[in-house]
Short mmCIF file of C-alpha atoms in Angstrom, two decimals:
data_model
loop_
_atom_site.label_atom_id
_atom_site.label_comp_id
_atom_site.label_asym_id
_atom_site.label_seq_id
_atom_site.Cartn_x
_atom_site.Cartn_y
_atom_site.Cartn_z
CA MET T 865 -38.18 13.67 204.55
CA LEU T 866 -34.99 11.89 203.77
CA LEU T 867 -31.79 13.84 204.00
CA PRO T 868 -28.56 12.96 202.22
CA ALA T 869 -25.85 11.55 204.41
CA SER T 870 -23.62 14.56 203.81
CA GLY T 871 -26.45 17.06 204.08
CA GLY T 872 -27.71 19.33 201.21
CA LEU T 873 -30.82 18.82 199.07
CA PRO T 874 -33.22 16.12 200.00
CA LEU T 875 -33.25 12.93 197.83
CA ARG T 876 -36.26 11.99 195.57
CA PRO T 877 -37.89 8.85 196.88
CA THR T 878 -37.37 5.81 194.63
CA ALA T 879 -40.50 3.91 193.50
CA PRO T 880 -40.38 0.21 194.16
CA ARG T 881 -39.68 -1.98 191.00
CA ASN T 882 -42.51 -4.10 189.50
CA PRO T 883 -41.17 -7.70 189.17
CA SER T 884 -43.55 -8.47 186.26
CA LEU T 885 -42.37 -5.51 184.16
CA THR T 886 -38.72 -6.40 184.73
CA LEU T 887 -39.30 -9.96 183.54
CA CYS T 888 -41.18 -8.71 180.44
CA HIS T 889 -38.29 -6.41 179.42
CA ARG T 890 -35.78 -9.22 179.79
CA THR T 891 -37.93 -11.55 177.69
CA GLN T 892 -38.28 -8.93 174.92
CA ASN T 893 -34.54 -8.30 174.88
CA GLN T 894 -33.75 -11.99 174.65
CA THR T 895 -36.32 -12.49 171.86
CA HIS T 896 -34.89 -9.56 169.87
CA LYS T 897 -31.35 -10.85 170.33
CA GLN T 898 -32.35 -14.35 169.23
CA HIS T 899 -34.13 -12.94 166.15
CA MET T 900 -31.05 -10.95 165.13
CA GLU T 901 -28.81 -13.99 165.54
CA GLU T 902 -31.15 -16.13 163.42
CA LYS T 903 -31.24 -13.39 160.75
CA MET T 904 -27.44 -13.25 160.65
CA LEU T 905 -27.23 -17.04 160.39
CA THR T 906 -29.74 -17.01 157.52
CA ARG T 907 -27.71 -14.35 155.68
CA ARG T 908 -24.49 -16.30 156.16
CA SER T 909 -26.15 -19.49 154.93
CA LEU T 910 -27.58 -17.70 151.89
CA THR T 911 -24.22 -16.14 151.09
CA LYS T 912 -22.51 -19.55 151.27
CA THR T 913 -25.16 -21.04 149.00
CA VAL T 914 -24.76 -18.25 146.41
CA VAL T 915 -20.96 -18.51 146.49
CA ALA T 916 -21.11 -22.29 146.14
CA GLY T 917 -23.54 -21.97 143.24
CA LEU T 918 -21.34 -19.45 141.46
CA ALA T 919 -18.29 -21.65 141.94
CA ALA T 920 -20.14 -24.66 140.55
CA ALA T 921 -21.32 -22.63 137.56
CA ILE T 922 -17.78 -21.41 136.88
CA LEU T 923 -16.39 -24.93 137.11
CA ALA T 924 -19.13 -26.29 134.88
CA GLY T 925 -18.52 -23.53 132.34
CA SER T 926 -14.78 -24.19 132.28
CA ALA T 927 -15.40 -27.91 131.77
CA HIS T 928 -17.32 -27.17 128.57
CA ALA T 929 -15.19 -24.31 127.22
CA ALA T 930 -12.66 -25.35 124.57
CA ASP T 931 -9.04 -24.64 125.44
CA MET T 932 -8.04 -25.11 121.80
CA THR T 933 -9.93 -24.90 118.51
CA LEU T 934 -8.33 -26.54 115.47
CA LYS T 935 -9.13 -25.16 112.01
CA LEU T 936 -9.42 -27.94 109.42
CA GLY T 937 -9.92 -26.87 105.80
CA HIS T 938 -10.28 -29.12 102.76
CA LEU T 939 -11.44 -29.19 99.12
CA ALA T 940 -14.38 -31.64 99.35
CA ASN T 941 -18.05 -30.66 99.55
CA GLU T 942 -20.42 -31.46 102.41
CA ASP T 943 -21.70 -34.66 100.77
CA ASN T 944 -18.23 -36.13 100.30
CA ILE T 945 -17.11 -39.03 102.50
CA TRP T 946 -13.87 -37.20 103.32
CA HIS T 947 -15.81 -34.26 104.72
CA LYS T 948 -17.98 -36.58 106.80
CA ALA T 949 -14.84 -38.26 108.12
CA THR T 950 -13.36 -34.91 109.22
CA ILE T 951 -16.61 -34.13 111.05
CA LYS T 952 -16.35 -37.53 112.74
CA PHE T 953 -12.77 -36.72 113.75
CA GLY T 954 -13.90 -33.48 115.39
CA GLU T 955 -16.72 -35.18 117.28
CA GLU T 956 -14.45 -37.93 118.58
CA LEU T 957 -11.68 -35.52 119.63
CA LYS T 958 -14.14 -33.31 121.50
CA ALA T 959 -15.50 -36.35 123.36
CA LEU T 960 -12.05 -37.73 124.16
CA THR T 961 -10.85 -34.40 125.60
CA ASP T 962 -14.07 -33.56 127.47
CA GLY T 963 -14.61 -30.60 125.20
CA ARG T 964 -11.17 -29.04 125.72
CA ILE T 965 -10.25 -29.42 122.04
CA GLU T 966 -12.74 -28.65 119.29
CA VAL T 967 -12.39 -28.84 115.51
CA GLU T 968 -13.89 -26.34 113.07
CA VAL T 969 -14.22 -27.90 109.60
CA TYR T 970 -14.19 -25.70 106.47
CA PRO T 971 -15.22 -27.61 103.30
CA ASN T 972 -15.21 -26.41 99.66
CA GLU T 973 -11.80 -24.69 100.00
CA SER T 974 -13.53 -22.05 102.15
CA LEU T 975 -10.40 -21.79 104.33
CA GLY T 976 -8.10 -21.82 101.28
CA LYS T 977 -6.87 -24.08 98.50
CA GLU T 978 -4.85 -27.18 99.33
CA MET T 979 -1.43 -25.69 98.65
CA ASP T 980 -2.33 -22.48 100.49
CA LEU T 981 -3.47 -24.50 103.51
CA ILE T 982 -0.23 -26.47 103.63
CA ASN T 983 1.76 -23.24 103.45
CA GLY T 984 -0.47 -21.83 106.21
CA MET T 985 0.12 -24.89 108.37
CA GLN T 986 3.85 -24.37 108.02
CA LEU T 987 3.42 -20.76 109.17
CA GLY T 988 0.92 -21.51 111.93
CA THR T 989 -2.16 -19.86 110.37
CA ALA T 990 -3.99 -23.17 109.76
CA ASP T 991 -4.00 -26.41 111.72
CA MET T 992 -5.20 -29.30 109.56
CA THR T 993 -6.17 -30.42 106.06
CA ILE T 994 -6.37 -33.51 103.86
CA SER T 995 -3.71 -33.88 101.18
CA GLY T 996 -2.13 -36.48 98.93
CA GLU T 997 0.24 -36.26 95.96
CA SER T 998 0.52 -32.48 96.39
CA LEU T 999 2.85 -33.16 99.31
CA GLN T 1000 5.51 -34.34 96.84
CA ASN T 1001 6.20 -30.63 96.22
CA TRP T 1002 8.06 -30.84 99.55
CA ALA T 1003 8.55 -34.54 100.22
CA PRO T 1004 9.64 -36.71 97.22
CA MET T 1005 8.43 -39.88 98.93
CA ALA T 1006 4.85 -38.60 98.67
CA SER T 1007 4.96 -39.17 94.90
CA LEU T 1008 4.46 -42.87 95.70
CA LEU T 1009 0.81 -42.04 96.32
CA GLY T 1010 0.02 -41.87 92.59
CA ILE T 1011 2.16 -44.53 90.91
CA PRO T 1012 0.21 -46.62 88.34
CA TYR T 1013 0.11 -50.36 89.13
CA ALA T 1014 2.22 -49.97 92.27
CA PHE T 1015 -0.59 -51.42 94.40
CA LYS T 1016 -2.29 -54.62 93.29
CA SER T 1017 -5.33 -54.30 95.53
CA LEU T 1018 -6.78 -52.28 98.38
CA GLU T 1019 -5.37 -54.84 100.82
CA HIS T 1020 -1.91 -54.53 99.26
CA MET T 1021 -2.12 -50.75 99.51
CA ASP T 1022 -3.04 -51.01 103.21
CA GLU T 1023 -0.05 -53.30 103.83
CA VAL T 1024 2.31 -50.80 102.20
CA ILE T 1025 0.91 -47.79 104.06
CA ASN T 1026 1.08 -49.59 107.42
CA GLY T 1027 4.52 -51.05 106.78
CA ASP T 1028 8.08 -49.77 106.40
CA ILE T 1029 7.40 -47.92 103.13
CA GLY T 1030 4.48 -46.09 104.72
CA ASP T 1031 6.70 -45.13 107.66
CA GLN T 1032 9.28 -43.71 105.24
CA ILE T 1033 6.63 -41.67 103.42
CA GLU T 1034 5.30 -40.22 106.67
CA ALA T 1035 8.77 -39.43 108.01
CA ASP T 1036 9.65 -37.60 104.78
CA ILE T 1037 6.43 -35.58 104.94
CA ILE T 1038 6.99 -34.63 108.58
CA ALA T 1039 10.62 -33.65 108.04
CA LYS T 1040 10.17 -31.69 104.79
CA ALA T 1041 6.55 -30.56 104.57
CA LYS T 1042 6.29 -29.86 108.33
CA VAL T 1043 2.87 -31.53 108.55
CA ARG T 1044 2.13 -34.85 110.27
CA PRO T 1045 -0.06 -37.60 108.75
CA ILE T 1046 -2.38 -38.96 111.46
CA ALA T 1047 -4.80 -41.00 109.32
CA TYR T 1048 -5.39 -41.91 105.69
CA PHE T 1049 -8.48 -42.24 103.51
CA ALA T 1050 -8.66 -44.55 100.49
CA ARG T 1051 -9.41 -43.16 97.06
CA GLY T 1052 -11.42 -45.10 94.53
CA PRO T 1053 -9.17 -46.79 91.93
CA ARG T 1054 -9.09 -45.28 88.46
CA ASN T 1055 -10.82 -47.36 85.78
CA LEU T 1056 -11.00 -47.07 82.01
CA THR T 1057 -14.35 -46.34 80.32
CA SER T 1058 -14.92 -46.94 76.62
CA ASN T 1059 -17.42 -48.03 73.99
CA ARG T 1060 -15.72 -51.36 73.43
CA GLU T 1061 -14.56 -53.99 75.89
CA ILE T 1062 -10.93 -53.73 77.01
CA ARG T 1063 -9.69 -56.91 78.70
CA SER T 1064 -5.93 -56.77 77.98
CA PRO T 1065 -3.36 -54.25 76.68
CA ASP T 1066 -3.79 -55.74 73.20
CA ASP T 1067 -7.38 -54.48 73.15
CA LEU T 1068 -6.25 -50.87 73.46
CA ASN T 1069 -4.93 -50.86 69.88
CA GLY T 1070 -4.56 -47.10 69.35
CA LEU T 1071 -7.56 -46.16 71.52
CA LYS T 1072 -7.83 -42.37 71.76
CA LEU T 1073 -7.79 -41.85 75.50
CA ARG T 1074 -8.06 -38.69 77.56
CA VAL T 1075 -5.51 -38.50 80.39
CA PRO T 1076 -4.54 -35.74 82.86
CA ASN T 1077 -1.66 -33.55 81.75
CA VAL T 1078 0.86 -35.61 83.73
CA PRO T 1079 3.92 -37.03 81.88
CA LEU T 1080 3.80 -40.27 83.87
CA PHE T 1081 0.21 -40.98 82.77
CA VAL T 1082 0.92 -40.08 79.15
CA ASP T 1083 3.97 -42.35 78.90
CA VAL T 1084 2.30 -45.28 80.68
CA TRP T 1085 -0.70 -45.31 78.36
CA LYS T 1086 1.57 -45.00 75.33
CA ALA T 1087 3.53 -48.03 76.55
CA LEU T 1088 0.25 -49.92 76.98
CA GLY T 1089 -0.67 -49.29 73.36
CA ALA T 1090 -3.22 -46.48 73.64
CA SER T 1091 -3.10 -43.03 72.08
CA PRO T 1092 -3.25 -40.74 75.15
CA THR T 1093 -4.47 -37.16 74.78
CA PRO T 1094 -3.95 -34.70 77.67
CA MET T 1095 -7.12 -32.68 78.15
CA ALA T 1096 -8.88 -30.60 80.82
CA PHE T 1097 -11.54 -32.56 82.65
CA SER T 1098 -14.19 -29.98 81.74
CA GLU T 1099 -13.75 -30.87 78.05
CA VAL T 1100 -14.02 -34.64 78.38
CA PHE T 1101 -17.79 -35.19 78.08
CA THR T 1102 -18.15 -33.12 74.91
CA SER T 1103 -15.03 -34.73 73.39
CA LEU T 1104 -16.46 -38.21 74.04
CA GLN T 1105 -19.78 -37.11 72.63
CA ASN T 1106 -18.37 -35.80 69.36
CA GLY T 1107 -15.78 -38.57 68.93
CA THR T 1108 -12.65 -36.48 69.47
CA ILE T 1109 -11.63 -39.14 71.98
CA ASP T 1110 -12.82 -42.74 72.49
CA ALA T 1111 -12.24 -43.27 76.18
CA GLN T 1112 -11.27 -41.75 79.52
CA GLU T 1113 -10.13 -43.00 82.95
CA ASN T 1114 -11.29 -41.95 86.41
CA PRO T 1115 -12.66 -43.30 89.70
CA LEU T 1116 -16.27 -44.52 89.72
CA ALA T 1117 -17.44 -41.49 91.67
CA LEU T 1118 -16.31 -39.14 88.90
CA ILE T 1119 -17.62 -41.43 86.18
CA LYS T 1120 -21.05 -41.16 87.79
CA SER T 1121 -21.00 -37.44 88.66
CA ALA T 1122 -19.83 -36.52 85.15
CA ASN T 1123 -22.61 -38.63 83.58
CA PHE T 1124 -20.14 -40.53 81.41
CA ASN T 1125 -22.73 -43.32 81.24
CA GLU T 1126 -24.48 -41.17 78.62
CA VAL T 1127 -21.51 -41.42 76.24
CA GLN T 1128 -19.68 -44.61 77.36
CA LYS T 1129 -20.90 -48.22 77.50
CA PHE T 1130 -18.19 -50.07 79.44
CA VAL T 1131 -16.31 -49.69 82.70
CA ASN T 1132 -13.15 -51.73 82.22
CA LEU T 1133 -11.81 -52.63 85.67
CA THR T 1134 -8.16 -51.80 85.02
CA GLU T 1135 -7.76 -50.31 88.53
CA HIS T 1136 -4.48 -48.97 87.17
CA SER T 1137 -4.00 -46.34 89.85
CA ARG T 1138 -4.78 -46.81 93.52
CA SER T 1139 -4.10 -44.02 95.94
CA TRP T 1140 -4.95 -42.47 99.27
CA ILE T 1141 -5.05 -39.10 100.93
CA TYR T 1142 -3.71 -38.17 104.36
CA LEU T 1143 -5.40 -36.33 107.20
CA VAL T 1144 -2.54 -34.11 108.35
CA ILE T 1145 -1.91 -31.76 111.27
CA SER T 1146 0.61 -28.92 111.40
CA GLU T 1147 3.78 -29.80 113.28
CA LEU T 1148 3.52 -26.40 114.99
CA THR T 1149 0.08 -27.35 116.29
CA TRP T 1150 1.16 -30.89 117.16
CA ASN T 1151 4.02 -29.63 119.31
CA LYS T 1152 1.64 -27.47 121.37
CA LEU T 1153 -0.29 -30.56 122.51
CA SER T 1154 0.38 -32.45 125.73
CA ASP T 1155 1.25 -36.14 125.44
CA ALA T 1156 -2.26 -37.03 126.59
CA ASP T 1157 -3.84 -34.78 123.97
CA LYS T 1158 -1.59 -36.20 121.25
CA GLU T 1159 -2.90 -39.65 122.16
CA ALA T 1160 -6.45 -38.30 121.95
CA VAL T 1161 -5.78 -36.81 118.51
CA LEU T 1162 -4.37 -40.12 117.23
CA GLU T 1163 -7.29 -42.08 118.70
CA ALA T 1164 -9.84 -39.71 117.13
CA ALA T 1165 -8.00 -39.98 113.80
CA GLU T 1166 -8.06 -43.78 113.97
CA ARG T 1167 -11.80 -43.74 114.57
CA ALA T 1168 -12.34 -41.30 111.70
CA GLN T 1169 -10.26 -43.55 109.42
CA ALA T 1170 -12.37 -46.60 110.31
CA PHE T 1171 -15.53 -44.57 109.69
CA GLU T 1172 -14.25 -43.42 106.28
CA ARG T 1173 -13.24 -46.93 105.20
CA ALA T 1174 -16.65 -48.41 106.00
CA ALA T 1175 -18.38 -45.57 104.14
CA PHE T 1176 -15.94 -45.82 101.21
CA LEU T 1177 -16.54 -49.56 100.71
CA GLU T 1178 -20.29 -49.11 100.86
CA ASP T 1179 -20.09 -46.19 98.44
CA GLU T 1180 -18.03 -48.18 95.91
CA LYS T 1181 -20.65 -50.96 95.93
CA GLN T 1182 -23.43 -48.43 95.50
CA LEU T 1183 -21.62 -46.76 92.59
CA VAL T 1184 -21.33 -50.07 90.73
CA THR T 1185 -25.05 -50.68 91.19
CA GLU T 1186 -26.01 -47.17 90.09
CA LEU T 1187 -23.81 -47.23 86.99
CA GLN T 1188 -25.16 -50.64 86.02
CA GLU T 1189 -28.69 -49.31 86.42
CA LYS T 1190 -27.70 -46.46 84.09
CA GLY T 1191 -26.71 -49.02 81.43
CA MET T 1192 -22.96 -49.46 81.90
CA THR T 1193 -21.36 -52.92 81.76
CA PHE T 1194 -18.42 -53.79 84.02
CA VAL T 1195 -15.59 -55.74 82.40
CA GLU T 1196 -12.87 -57.72 84.22
CA THR T 1197 -9.34 -57.19 82.89
CA ASP T 1198 -5.96 -58.94 83.00
CA LYS T 1199 -4.41 -56.58 85.55
CA ALA T 1200 -1.13 -58.52 85.70
CA ALA T 1201 -0.65 -58.09 81.94
CA PHE T 1202 -1.33 -54.35 82.18
CA ALA T 1203 1.12 -53.96 85.08
CA ALA T 1204 3.89 -55.92 83.33
CA LYS T 1205 3.62 -53.80 80.19
CA ALA T 1206 3.47 -50.53 82.12
CA LYS T 1207 6.45 -51.22 84.39
CA ASP T 1208 9.28 -49.80 82.26
CA ALA T 1209 7.37 -46.60 81.49
CA VAL T 1210 6.62 -46.12 85.18
CA LEU T 1211 10.25 -46.61 86.23
CA MET T 1212 11.41 -44.13 83.58
CA ASN T 1213 9.18 -41.41 85.06
CA VAL T 1214 9.54 -41.80 88.82
CA LYS T 1215 11.87 -39.71 90.95
CA PRO T 1216 15.30 -41.23 91.73
CA GLU T 1217 14.51 -41.17 95.47
CA ILE T 1218 11.69 -43.69 95.04
CA LYS T 1219 12.79 -45.75 92.03
CA GLY T 1220 14.12 -48.65 94.14
CA ILE T 1221 10.90 -48.77 96.15
CA VAL T 1222 8.76 -48.80 93.00
CA GLU T 1223 10.82 -51.69 91.57
CA ASP T 1224 10.18 -53.64 94.78
CA LEU T 1225 6.45 -52.91 94.61
CA PHE T 1226 6.27 -54.24 91.05
CA SER T 1227 8.21 -57.36 91.92
CA ASN T 1228 6.10 -58.26 94.97
#
């Protein structure tokens, strides 16, 4: 029996250790430890992958989310070239800004009537519209958009719009109407329809002609020798049919849509009134844009303008063909003679602010 060194109770004998068992325990411990480390590494790797995926998804979502949505309302229907041009503008602007700026287009006055939209743009409740002569309610220079015989051709009109006079019109609109023209769309010229050929002012000879209730139009046609009768557009077809009036004047698109071919034989190419309409953006909205986004807006507008012009020219050709197929005959006129005889009546009716410009347009 073994006794403790200091005496007392005897010590229990210690069994000798088995080397094989000791090695087995160590191996199991190391294996367990390695398994736990691998499990932790797998969890960390998975967590990093999930975090990275979420970050990528967030970044991708932000790249496609619009920072700004512009509301663009107008009066045209979905089939109109102007509407298609505004859609084109929205598509181009979205592409140019990588989706940061989108455009919602509201046709058919669904966002409001033209004058209401302009008022809304001045207050910040609307962003964009298309507008023409209506802008003269704020900016007198805008009345140049509807002056009879001021523009001899489409090319002449383009030169004026893109020159000093066009700059003056735009500056007046920006300063007084608080909206900014960024593109313009051509309107079809107004032509005279009748049941006899009209080649010169002498051929008018008391022709009973429907005109809009605009003093300028009434006085010009009187000076040309016709007998103008102001009348609502809705009454024109019936009045032509029953002989109350002999003739009317409008762009080819309206001549076709109103079925005037059923009551008129000739389209006399007087082209007495050429005009355009602006694509405008609120100055309040414009001033919120960065310089880079302003450049994108102008670039998108330029592309939309080119799109509209190509479609407009094709449409005018198609309208001539369709009206001819419906039995109408197109008659060339002495436009210079019409312009010369209309000049004094035009100058008597224009606003003082633009009279000098109109005189220059007639003389060029």
